[in-house]
Each structure stands twice: as C-alpha cells, then as structure tokens.
Short mmCIF file of C-alpha atoms in Angstrom, two decimals:
data_model
loop_
_atom_site.label_atom_id
_atom_site.label_comp_id
_atom_site.label_asym_id
_atom_site.label_seq_id
_atom_site.Cartn_x
_atom_site.Cartn_y
_atom_site.Cartn_z
CA MET A 1 -4.97 48.69 29.18
CA LEU A 2 -1.56 47.72 30.52
CA ALA A 3 -2.55 44.03 30.45
CA LEU A 4 -3.53 44.40 26.78
CA ARG A 5 -0.18 46.02 25.97
CA LEU A 6 1.76 43.28 27.75
CA THR A 7 -0.33 40.65 25.96
CA ARG A 8 0.30 42.19 22.56
CA GLY A 9 4.04 42.70 23.11
CA ALA A 10 4.83 39.24 24.46
CA ARG A 11 7.17 36.76 22.80
CA PRO A 12 5.87 34.21 20.27
CA ALA A 13 6.30 31.32 22.74
CA VAL A 14 4.24 33.19 25.34
CA GLN A 15 1.57 33.98 22.75
CA LEU A 16 1.46 30.30 21.76
CA ARG A 17 0.86 29.27 25.38
CA ARG A 18 -1.92 31.85 25.70
CA LEU A 19 -3.48 30.59 22.48
CA LEU A 20 -3.39 27.05 23.87
CA VAL A 21 -5.06 28.28 27.06
CA ALA A 22 -7.79 29.92 24.96
CA THR A 23 -8.23 26.69 22.98
CA ALA A 24 -8.56 24.63 26.15
CA SER A 25 -11.05 27.15 27.53
CA ALA A 26 -13.07 26.91 24.32
CA GLY A 27 -13.22 23.11 24.55
CA THR A 28 -14.24 23.15 28.21
CA GLY A 29 -16.86 25.82 27.61
CA PHE A 30 -18.28 23.81 24.72
CA LEU A 31 -18.61 20.73 26.93
CA LEU A 32 -20.41 22.79 29.59
CA LEU A 33 -22.81 24.17 27.00
CA CYS A 34 -23.43 20.66 25.68
CA ALA A 35 -24.39 19.57 29.21
CA LEU A 36 -26.81 22.52 29.29
CA GLY A 37 -28.23 21.51 25.91
CA HIS A 38 -28.79 17.96 27.14
CA ALA A 39 -30.62 19.28 30.19
CA ILE A 40 -32.86 21.44 28.00
CA GLY A 41 -33.57 18.64 25.52
CA HIS A 42 -34.22 15.99 28.19
CA PRO A 43 -36.14 17.65 31.03
CA GLY A 44 -37.30 14.28 32.34
CA ALA A 45 -33.76 12.96 33.01
CA PRO A 46 -32.11 15.40 35.40
CA SER A 47 -29.75 12.76 36.81
CA ALA A 48 -28.22 12.07 33.39
CA SER A 49 -27.75 15.80 32.77
CA LEU A 50 -26.19 16.25 36.21
CA LEU A 51 -23.80 13.36 35.50
CA ARG A 52 -22.72 15.01 32.24
CA LEU A 53 -22.11 18.25 34.08
CA ALA A 54 -20.11 16.44 36.76
CA TRP A 55 -17.86 14.84 34.12
CA CYS A 56 -16.98 18.37 32.97
CA ALA A 57 -15.10 18.90 36.25
CA ALA A 58 -12.06 17.02 34.92
CA PRO A 59 -11.60 19.21 31.79
CA LEU A 60 -12.24 22.30 33.92
CA ALA A 61 -9.56 21.34 36.45
CA ALA A 62 -7.08 20.49 33.68
CA THR A 63 -7.71 23.81 31.94
CA VAL A 64 -7.26 25.82 35.14
CA HIS A 65 -4.07 23.90 35.96
CA PHE A 66 -2.68 24.65 32.52
CA ALA A 67 -3.63 28.32 32.78
CA VAL A 68 -1.74 28.63 36.07
CA ALA A 69 1.34 26.96 34.58
CA ALA A 70 1.24 29.27 31.55
CA ALA A 71 0.93 32.34 33.78
CA ARG A 72 3.92 31.29 35.90
CA THR A 73 6.19 31.13 32.83
CA ASP A 74 5.18 34.54 31.48
CA PRO A 75 8.34 36.71 31.67
CA GLY A 76 6.35 39.92 31.17
CA THR A 77 4.64 39.65 34.56
CA ARG A 78 7.68 38.53 36.56
CA PRO A 79 8.83 40.91 39.35
CA ARG A 80 12.06 42.68 38.44
CA SER A 81 14.15 45.41 40.02
CA GLY A 82 13.02 48.92 39.19
CA LEU A 83 9.39 48.08 38.41
CA SER A 84 8.17 48.93 41.92
CA ALA A 85 9.24 52.54 41.40
CA LEU A 86 6.93 52.64 38.35
CA GLY A 87 4.00 51.31 40.35
CA LEU A 88 4.42 47.72 39.11
CA GLY A 89 5.02 45.86 42.32
CA PRO A 90 4.35 42.16 42.91
CA ALA A 91 0.66 42.74 43.65
CA ARG A 92 0.15 44.80 40.50
CA LEU A 93 1.96 42.23 38.35
CA MET A 94 -0.16 39.49 39.90
CA ALA A 95 -3.31 41.41 38.97
CA ILE A 96 -2.02 41.91 35.41
CA SER A 97 -1.29 38.21 35.06
CA ALA A 98 -4.76 37.29 36.35
CA THR A 99 -6.34 39.79 33.93
CA THR A 100 -4.35 38.41 31.01
CA THR A 101 -5.47 34.88 31.87
CA ALA A 102 -9.07 36.03 32.15
CA LEU A 103 -8.85 37.66 28.69
CA ALA A 104 -7.49 34.48 27.11
CA CYS A 105 -10.13 32.31 28.75
CA THR A 106 -12.90 34.75 27.83
CA LEU A 107 -11.80 34.56 24.21
CA GLY A 108 -12.08 30.80 24.40
CA SER A 109 -15.53 30.96 26.01
CA VAL A 110 -16.83 33.30 23.31
CA THR A 111 -15.46 30.93 20.66
CA ALA A 112 -17.22 28.02 22.38
CA LEU A 113 -20.52 29.94 22.34
CA LEU A 114 -20.21 30.72 18.64
CA VAL A 115 -19.45 27.08 17.78
CA PHE A 116 -22.31 25.89 19.98
CA LEU A 117 -24.80 28.25 18.33
CA HIS A 118 -23.47 27.30 14.92
CA LEU A 119 -23.95 23.58 15.52
CA ARG A 120 -27.44 24.22 16.89
CA GLY A 121 -28.38 25.96 13.66
CA ASP A 122 -28.87 29.39 15.24
CA LEU A 123 -26.07 30.82 13.07
CA THR A 124 -26.41 30.08 9.37
CA GLY A 125 -24.37 30.84 6.30
CA VAL A 126 -21.31 28.78 7.26
CA PRO A 127 -20.51 25.09 6.65
CA PHE A 128 -21.78 22.41 9.05
CA ASP A 129 -24.49 24.67 10.47
CA GLY A 130 -27.10 22.66 12.36
CA ALA A 131 -24.94 19.51 12.52
CA GLY A 132 -25.63 18.94 16.20
CA THR A 133 -29.39 19.40 16.35
CA ASP A 134 -29.96 15.94 17.81
CA PHE A 135 -28.06 16.49 21.11
CA LEU A 136 -27.86 20.29 21.47
CA ALA A 137 -31.60 21.00 21.95
CA ALA A 138 -32.01 22.78 18.64
CA GLY A 139 -35.17 24.83 18.30
CA ARG A 140 -35.44 25.51 22.03
CA PRO A 141 -34.38 28.82 23.57
CA LEU A 142 -31.28 28.90 25.73
CA PRO A 143 -31.65 30.36 29.24
CA LEU A 144 -29.41 33.40 29.30
CA PRO A 145 -28.41 33.30 33.02
CA ALA A 146 -27.40 29.63 32.84
CA THR A 147 -25.46 30.19 29.61
CA LEU A 148 -23.54 33.17 30.99
CA THR A 149 -22.83 31.34 34.24
CA LEU A 150 -21.36 28.33 32.47
CA LEU A 151 -19.34 30.50 30.10
CA ALA A 152 -17.93 32.58 32.98
CA LEU A 153 -16.96 29.49 34.97
CA VAL A 154 -13.63 28.92 33.19
CA PRO A 155 -12.39 32.57 33.11
CA VAL A 156 -13.31 33.20 36.74
CA SER A 157 -11.82 29.95 37.99
CA ALA A 158 -8.60 30.42 36.01
CA SER A 159 -8.08 34.05 37.05
CA VAL A 160 -8.73 33.26 40.72
CA ALA A 161 -6.32 30.32 40.57
CA VAL A 162 -3.62 32.48 38.93
CA ALA A 163 -4.08 35.24 41.50
CA THR A 164 -3.80 32.70 44.30
CA ALA A 165 -0.72 31.02 42.86
CA LEU A 166 1.11 34.28 42.07
CA ARG A 167 0.12 36.24 45.14
CA PRO A 168 3.07 38.05 46.77
CA ARG A 169 4.38 36.23 49.82
CA GLY A 170 5.38 38.18 52.90
CA ARG A 171 9.03 37.24 52.93
CA ALA A 172 9.57 36.92 49.19
CA ALA A 173 7.94 40.27 48.51
CA ASP A 174 10.64 42.10 50.49
CA PRO A 175 13.99 41.64 48.72
CA SER A 176 15.92 43.03 51.66
CA ARG A 177 14.55 40.38 54.03
CA THR A 178 15.61 37.47 51.84
CA GLU A 179 19.26 38.37 52.34
CA ARG A 180 19.08 38.30 56.15
CA THR A 181 19.83 34.67 56.69
CA GLY A 182 21.11 33.43 59.99
CA TYR A 183 22.31 30.30 61.63
CA GLY A 184 20.65 28.48 64.47
CA ARG A 185 22.24 25.69 66.45
CA PHE A 186 25.78 24.64 65.63
CA GLY A 187 25.88 23.24 62.11
CA ALA A 188 22.18 23.85 61.42
CA TYR A 189 21.27 26.33 58.70
CA ARG A 190 18.17 28.37 59.12
CA ALA A 191 16.64 31.16 57.04
CA THR A 192 14.27 32.57 59.61
CA ALA A 193 14.80 34.99 62.43
CA GLY A 194 12.73 33.01 64.92
CA ARG A 195 14.03 32.59 68.44
CA GLU A 196 15.48 29.36 69.71
CA THR A 197 14.00 27.41 72.60
CA PHE A 198 15.10 27.98 76.17
CA GLY A 199 18.56 26.57 76.77
CA ALA A 200 19.77 26.84 73.19
CA TYR A 201 21.89 29.90 74.01
CA GLY A 202 24.06 27.92 76.38
CA ARG A 203 25.10 25.28 73.87
CA PHE A 204 28.41 25.31 72.11
CA GLY A 205 28.27 27.62 69.08
CA ALA A 206 24.52 28.05 69.39
CA ARG A 207 24.46 31.63 68.10
CA LEU A 208 26.77 32.56 65.25
CA GLU A 209 25.24 35.95 64.56
CA PRO A 210 27.48 38.98 65.22
CA ALA A 211 25.18 40.41 67.85
CA ALA A 212 25.36 37.22 69.93
CA HIS A 213 29.15 36.89 69.95
CA GLY A 214 29.45 39.54 72.65
CA ARG A 215 30.27 42.81 70.88
CA ARG A 216 31.67 45.24 73.36
CA LEU A 217 31.45 48.97 73.60
CA ALA A 218 34.39 51.36 74.01
CA GLY A 219 34.32 50.99 77.79
CA GLY A 220 34.56 47.21 77.67
CA ARG A 221 30.92 46.59 78.60
CA PRO A 222 29.08 43.95 76.56
CA ALA A 223 26.75 45.47 74.01
CA THR A 224 23.05 44.78 73.89
CA PRO A 225 21.57 43.37 70.64
CA GLU A 226 20.27 46.82 69.66
CA GLN A 227 23.67 48.44 70.28
CA ALA A 228 25.45 45.66 68.39
CA GLN A 229 23.14 46.14 65.40
CA THR A 230 23.78 49.89 65.44
CA GLN A 231 27.52 49.26 65.62
CA ALA A 232 27.38 46.85 62.67
CA GLN A 233 25.43 49.39 60.60
CA ALA A 234 27.99 52.07 61.43
CA GLN A 235 30.82 49.79 60.33
CA ALA A 236 29.06 49.02 57.07
CA GLN A 237 28.47 52.72 56.41
CA ALA A 238 32.14 53.47 57.13
CA GLN A 239 33.19 50.74 54.73
CA GLN A 240 31.01 52.27 52.01
CA ASP A 241 32.47 55.72 52.66
CA ARG A 242 36.01 54.37 52.37
CA GLY A 243 35.11 52.69 49.11
CA ARG A 244 33.74 55.93 47.67
CA ALA A 245 36.88 57.79 48.73
CA GLY A 246 39.14 55.21 47.07
CA LEU A 247 40.72 54.04 50.32
CA PRO A 248 41.44 50.36 50.96
CA GLY A 249 38.94 48.71 53.22
CA LYS A 250 38.44 45.30 54.70
CA ASP A 251 37.88 43.84 51.23
CA SER A 252 41.60 44.36 50.53
CA GLU A 253 42.40 41.80 53.22
CA ARG A 254 40.28 39.14 51.58
CA PRO A 255 42.00 36.33 49.64
CA ARG A 256 42.63 37.17 46.02
CA GLY A 257 41.50 35.11 43.06
CA VAL A 258 43.56 34.09 40.08
CA GLU A 259 43.05 37.48 38.40
CA GLY A 260 43.89 39.59 41.44
CA GLY A 261 40.31 40.33 42.35
CA PRO A 262 38.61 39.40 45.56
CA ALA A 263 37.73 35.74 45.76
CA PRO A 264 34.02 35.11 45.34
CA VAL A 265 32.01 34.27 48.40
CA VAL A 266 30.32 30.89 48.17
CA ALA A 267 26.63 31.20 48.93
CA ALA A 268 25.05 28.87 51.43
CA PRO A 269 23.00 26.09 49.85
CA SER A 270 19.25 26.27 49.87
CA PRO A 271 17.87 24.57 52.96
CA GLY A 272 15.18 22.72 50.99
CA VAL A 273 17.31 21.21 48.21
CA GLY A 274 18.21 17.94 49.90
CA ARG A 275 14.88 17.47 51.69
CA ALA A 276 12.47 15.09 49.99
CA PRO A 277 8.86 16.23 49.44
CA SER A 278 6.46 14.97 52.08
CA GLY A 279 3.78 13.75 49.66
CA LEU A 280 5.35 10.39 48.77
CA PRO A 281 3.99 8.34 51.73
CA TRP A 282 0.60 10.01 51.44
CA GLY A 283 0.52 9.33 47.71
CA ILE A 284 1.38 5.66 48.17
CA ALA A 285 -1.26 5.34 50.90
CA VAL A 286 -3.99 6.95 48.78
CA LEU A 287 -2.98 4.84 45.76
CA ALA A 288 -3.21 1.63 47.79
CA MET A 289 -6.55 2.78 49.22
CA GLY A 290 -7.92 3.41 45.73
CA LEU A 291 -6.87 -0.02 44.50
CA ALA A 292 -8.40 -1.60 47.58
CA VAL A 293 -11.68 0.26 47.02
CA GLU A 294 -11.76 -0.94 43.42
CA ALA A 295 -11.12 -4.53 44.48
CA TYR A 296 -13.91 -4.36 47.06
CA ALA A 297 -16.34 -2.70 44.66
CA SER A 298 -15.72 -5.40 42.02
CA ARG A 299 -17.60 -7.92 44.23
CA THR A 300 -20.87 -5.96 44.05
CA GLY A 301 -23.03 -5.18 41.07
CA THR A 302 -23.72 -7.14 37.92
CA ALA A 303 -21.85 -4.90 35.49
CA PRO A 304 -18.97 -2.44 35.75
CA GLY A 305 -21.39 0.39 35.08
CA ASP A 306 -23.32 -0.50 38.22
CA ARG A 307 -20.27 -0.10 40.46
CA PRO A 308 -19.86 3.55 41.47
CA GLY A 309 -17.33 2.48 44.08
CA ALA A 310 -15.03 1.25 41.33
CA VAL A 311 -15.00 4.69 39.75
CA ALA A 312 -14.34 6.26 43.17
CA GLY A 313 -11.44 3.86 43.67
CA LEU A 314 -10.09 4.81 40.25
CA VAL A 315 -10.21 8.48 41.21
CA LEU A 316 -8.41 7.74 44.50
CA ALA A 317 -5.71 5.81 42.64
CA ALA A 318 -5.20 8.72 40.25
CA VAL A 319 -4.98 11.20 43.13
CA GLY A 320 -2.44 9.02 44.92
CA LEU A 321 -0.28 8.78 41.83
CA ALA A 322 -0.41 12.56 41.42
CA LEU A 323 0.57 13.10 45.08
CA ALA A 324 3.49 10.69 44.80
CA GLY A 325 4.93 12.45 41.74
CA PRO A 326 7.22 14.96 43.53
CA GLY A 327 8.60 12.32 45.88
CA LEU A 328 9.31 9.91 43.04
CA THR A 329 11.05 12.68 41.09
CA HIS A 330 13.22 13.42 44.11
CA LEU A 331 14.00 9.71 44.33
CA CYS A 332 15.09 9.73 40.68
CA GLY A 333 17.51 12.55 41.47
CA ARG A 334 19.00 10.58 44.33
CA LEU A 335 19.37 7.47 42.20
CA LEU A 336 21.20 9.45 39.54
CA GLN A 337 23.79 10.59 42.09
CA SER A 338 24.41 7.14 43.60
CA VAL A 339 27.30 4.71 42.91
CA ARG A 340 30.24 7.00 42.09
CA PRO A 341 28.51 9.57 39.85
CA GLY A 342 30.28 11.78 37.36
CA ALA A 343 29.78 15.48 36.71
CA LEU A 344 26.90 14.89 34.30
CA ARG A 345 24.99 12.61 36.67
CA LEU A 346 25.60 14.99 39.56
CA LEU A 347 24.24 17.93 37.58
CA ALA A 348 21.17 16.03 36.35
CA GLY A 349 20.41 14.54 39.77
CA ARG A 350 20.83 17.84 41.59
CA VAL A 351 18.42 19.58 39.23
CA LEU A 352 15.86 16.81 39.69
CA MET A 353 16.10 17.09 43.45
CA THR A 354 15.78 20.88 43.32
CA GLU A 355 12.85 20.85 40.88
CA ALA A 356 11.11 17.80 42.35
CA THR A 357 7.91 19.66 43.21
CA ARG A 358 7.82 21.81 40.08
CA ILE A 359 8.31 18.92 37.65
CA GLY A 360 7.06 15.98 39.69
CA ARG A 361 3.58 17.31 40.35
CA PRO A 362 2.50 17.73 36.69
CA LEU A 363 4.34 14.52 35.80
CA GLY A 364 2.33 12.63 38.41
CA VAL A 365 -0.87 14.19 37.04
CA VAL A 366 0.04 13.05 33.51
CA CYS A 367 0.62 9.49 34.73
CA ALA A 368 -2.66 9.57 36.65
CA VAL A 369 -4.55 10.80 33.58
CA LEU A 370 -3.01 8.17 31.30
CA SER A 371 -3.74 5.33 33.73
CA GLY A 372 -7.29 6.61 34.30
CA ALA A 373 -7.94 6.94 30.57
CA TYR A 374 -6.74 3.38 30.02
CA ALA A 375 -8.96 2.07 32.82
CA LEU A 376 -12.03 3.99 31.59
CA GLY A 377 -11.39 2.74 28.06
CA SER A 378 -11.35 -0.81 29.37
CA LEU A 379 -14.60 -0.10 31.24
CA HIS A 380 -16.30 1.12 28.05
CA TYR A 381 -14.98 -1.90 26.17
CA ALA A 382 -16.32 -4.29 28.84
CA ASP A 383 -19.77 -2.68 28.67
CA GLY A 384 -19.78 -2.68 24.87
CA LEU A 385 -20.21 1.11 24.76
CA SER A 386 -18.94 3.26 21.91
CA VAL A 387 -16.96 6.41 22.56
CA GLY A 388 -18.96 9.42 21.42
CA PRO A 389 -17.56 12.71 20.09
CA LEU A 390 -18.09 14.56 23.37
CA THR A 391 -16.34 11.84 25.36
CA LEU A 392 -13.44 11.86 22.92
CA LEU A 393 -13.27 15.66 23.17
CA GLY A 394 -13.13 15.48 26.96
CA VAL A 395 -10.36 12.87 26.94
CA LEU A 396 -8.34 14.88 24.43
CA LEU A 397 -8.81 18.03 26.51
CA VAL A 398 -7.67 16.47 29.78
CA THR A 399 -4.73 14.65 28.19
CA GLY A 400 -3.62 17.63 26.12
CA CYS A 401 -3.85 20.07 29.03
CA THR A 402 -1.88 17.82 31.38
CA VAL A 403 0.86 17.18 28.81
CA ALA A 404 1.02 20.89 27.99
CA THR A 405 1.26 21.67 31.72
CA LEU A 406 4.19 19.26 32.05
CA LEU A 407 6.00 20.86 29.10
CA THR A 408 5.32 24.33 30.52
CA ALA A 409 6.74 23.25 33.89
CA ALA A 410 9.86 22.03 32.08
CA VAL A 411 10.18 25.46 30.45
CA GLU A 412 9.78 27.12 33.85
CA ALA A 413 12.50 24.91 35.32
CA LYS A 414 14.79 25.80 32.42
CA GLN A 415 14.19 29.50 33.04
CA ALA A 416 14.90 29.05 36.75
CA HIS A 417 18.28 27.42 36.01
CA ALA A 418 19.32 29.79 33.22
CA GLY A 419 21.93 31.39 35.51
CA THR A 420 23.43 28.00 36.38
CA THR A 421 23.64 27.06 32.71
CA ALA A 422 25.34 30.34 31.85
CA ALA A 423 27.82 29.87 34.71
CA LEU A 424 28.71 26.38 33.45
CA LEU A 425 29.36 27.72 29.97
CA ARG A 426 31.53 30.50 31.36
CA LEU A 427 33.57 27.95 33.31
CA GLY A 428 34.40 26.15 30.06
CA ALA A 429 31.84 23.32 30.08
CA PRO A 430 30.85 22.01 26.63
CA ALA A 431 27.76 23.53 25.09
CA SER A 432 26.19 20.08 24.91
CA THR A 433 26.36 19.54 28.68
CA PRO A 434 22.97 21.14 29.53
CA ARG A 435 21.30 19.21 26.71
CA ARG A 436 22.86 15.92 27.77
CA ALA A 437 21.83 16.54 31.37
CA ALA A 438 18.27 17.30 30.26
CA ALA A 439 18.17 14.11 28.16
CA LEU A 440 19.48 12.11 31.12
CA ARG A 441 16.80 13.56 33.41
CA ALA A 442 14.05 12.81 30.88
CA GLY A 443 15.27 9.24 30.39
CA THR A 444 15.43 8.60 34.12
CA LEU A 445 11.92 9.92 34.69
CA LEU A 446 10.57 7.91 31.77
CA ALA A 447 12.26 4.75 33.06
CA LEU A 448 10.52 5.11 36.44
CA PHE A 449 7.14 6.67 35.59
CA GLY A 450 6.50 4.68 32.41
CA PRO A 451 6.37 1.20 33.98
CA LEU A 452 4.65 2.66 37.06
CA THR A 453 1.84 4.06 34.91
CA VAL A 454 1.40 0.73 33.12
CA VAL A 455 1.31 -1.19 36.42
CA VAL A 456 -1.22 1.18 38.01
CA ALA A 457 -3.38 1.08 34.86
CA GLU A 458 -3.39 -2.71 34.81
CA LEU A 459 -4.15 -2.96 38.54
CA SER A 460 -7.00 -0.45 38.10
CA THR A 461 -8.41 -2.40 35.15
CA LEU A 462 -8.47 -5.83 36.79
CA PRO A 463 -11.27 -5.12 39.32
CA LEU A 464 -13.36 -3.38 36.65
CA ALA A 465 -13.12 -6.36 34.29
CA LEU A 466 -14.43 -8.85 36.87
#
C-alpha cells in the first residue's frame, strides 16, 4: 500500500520514467510471447524458436538496465534523515523501490499479453484484431505455465536487479560511521579504520589520529587508545555543555570569516575523485579480442550467416566498448583540465572525473549498441534479408532503452551535484555557468565517443562483408 501511495504521489518526471519502464516491459514481453507463438506454430523447428528466444536476451537486459536507472533517480525512495524513526530505513525504501518497479513492469507485461491476444484474434471487437495470425500461432491454445513464466520474467528480473543495486551497504547505511575518517601514512588519506602494517607506527607522522599522538592522563602517564577515546568524548560533551550555557568555547578561538562568524572548515576531498576507473585496459583488451575473433571468423564459411564466430566477435567488441566507457569519460575530464584551464573547464572536467562511472557506463553501452546495430544492419544487407517488424521492434527497444538510461544517468548526476550548483550561485557565479559546463561536457564526450563508435562499427563490419 505504501508503494502505491508513493507511486501515485510522485512528480511528473518520475511518473514519465515509470511509464517508459512499463512501455519497455510491454515491448520485451511481446517479443517473448512472439517467440512462444513461433514455437507453438512450428513444432518441427525447435532450433529456430530457441534462436528467437535467445535474441530476446538483448531487449530484456536493456529493459532491466533502464529500470534500475529509473529506480536510482526516484527521489521518493531515497534515504533521508528522520525516515528511520518512522520505520522507513534503507532496507524498507529498497523494498518499496523494488515493489514499485515490479508494479510498473507487471503493467507492461499485462499490456503485452492483451496486445498479443488481440493480434492472434482471441480478443475481438477492436481494430486490427487477428492481424498477426500468420506468425503468432492463431487457433492453437497457449500453454498457461509457459505464458506466465515468460510474462513474469521481466518484472522478476527488474525487481531483483533494483533490490541488488539499491541494497543498503554496511558503511553507507550508518551515517555516523561515514564521518569517522582518518589518516594513514603521512600525506595519505584513508577513509577506513583498518590497521596499518607492522612498522608503519614508527614512521614520521604515520598516525595523525588524536589517540595516537600520545594523550596523557593527569598523572603524566601516556593514555591507552581506550582512555584517549573516553577523554575525547568527555571534551566534546563539555564543549556542548558550554555552548548550551552560552559560554565561549574553543570555537571562539577559530579564525573568523568576513562576517565575523567562524571560518568554514574545508572538507577533505573524496579519495576516489582523481583515480581513474580500472575498466579501461580491460575494455580495450576485450574490444581488440572481439575484432580479432571477427577477422578470424571471416575466413570460414561461405556466407556471413554461416559464421557464428563473427557474431560472437561482434558481441565481444560491444562488451569491450561498454567496459571502456567509464575510463574514456575519465580521460575526457582530464583532457578538459589540461593546458592552462579556466574556471569553466575546471568545473566541467572535475564533474566528468567524479561521475565517470555513473555517466561513462551507460554511454559506453549506447556506443556499443549503435555500433552493433550498424554491423548487424550491414550483415542483413549482405545476405539480402529484409528487416521484419519483430526485428525492428527489438532494435528500437534496445536503442531506446539504452538512450533513456543514459539520459536518466545524466539526471542522476545533476541531482548529485545540486548542492555544488547552489553553492556556485550563492558565491555569485552567473546562472548560465552550470548550463555552459554541461554543454561543454556533452560536446567533449560527443567529440570522443562519436568517432570511436564509427570506427568500431566500420572495423566490425569489414570482416562480416568479406
């Protein structure tokens, strides 16, 4: 019931994303039912029916990926302060988000069933009834267990993927633990409380935590870590008591800002901002392997349709391009900040480096889908095959879901940097600065990924055309 209330009271943009998820689920469910209809109508060709069912894996994966991206940008199921007291902790919000995704996908599956029955001629009284009797096994009964299994495949897969992606992490689920950051060796930032190796305590400045600087008790004896922690807690409690009583505390000795208030404390930078994602070398290796497999498979077989290795190489090339997406996005951020950058280039490059994984992964998938679609189109053209309505529907589903996932990831990145944008506006930056930075990021990504997609598509097409 709570999931239904949150679904009904969401913003129009959130409702639009859920409607798109339901539409994608309807298209994928219809393709699965069409594969079932082909199996029923052609019992003597199980391999052809199995191949049709296997081709439905791409629309299914694209739909699930889009459902996860839409669930991550839902502000109604985001953990906020005060909700845990009402029984809405991270685990409960994760369950609500998974339930909402399952409801949207179930709506799409039911729509797919109604359209399928309508095209078979089982439902009459509406236009175009019975238009697909030649390939939907009209006049033959549908097996109920197989139909329900195929229809439940998209909702179950999407809800499980959302629950896995939004599951509460151990450290992130405890807000108090995220503030306990420490420092390891001299000059090295660390956010964990793990112990150093033997010998690290004797190095210069190895431990910068208060307990390791040798707090002493009243008698002059060095305090143990437990005693030092108790002493620090007592000092913090005394500081709070002095603040409640209106007495000046240690904050009065801090440097004052321009308005007389205490100067703000600069937070330590995130330890993972400047570190490049580790998938770039793996992506390049898999991409090269896929192109090599295609080139080797082009020497065997009399026609491109008789070369299953070429299709496998095409899949490997697409996977490699998708893996290399975050690393290439991080590289774009570094290039923007090179050669005496200004404030705008610094802002755009820093955001690209920070959001390299969030934006680069769906961007790499989009490039992989576009290059794969171009190569498969060339394969159909070389064989003289015509693109049927189901093939066109599958291509539109995969392309539309990947592009929608990329746009949703851009919205998520914008929501993540809303505080930074507000701070820039408060500091007096022009209102057009965030928009100009976003346009600069989009242009840089297009300048790198556009030619790369064309090159990969052409290299993937050459072995198939031989």
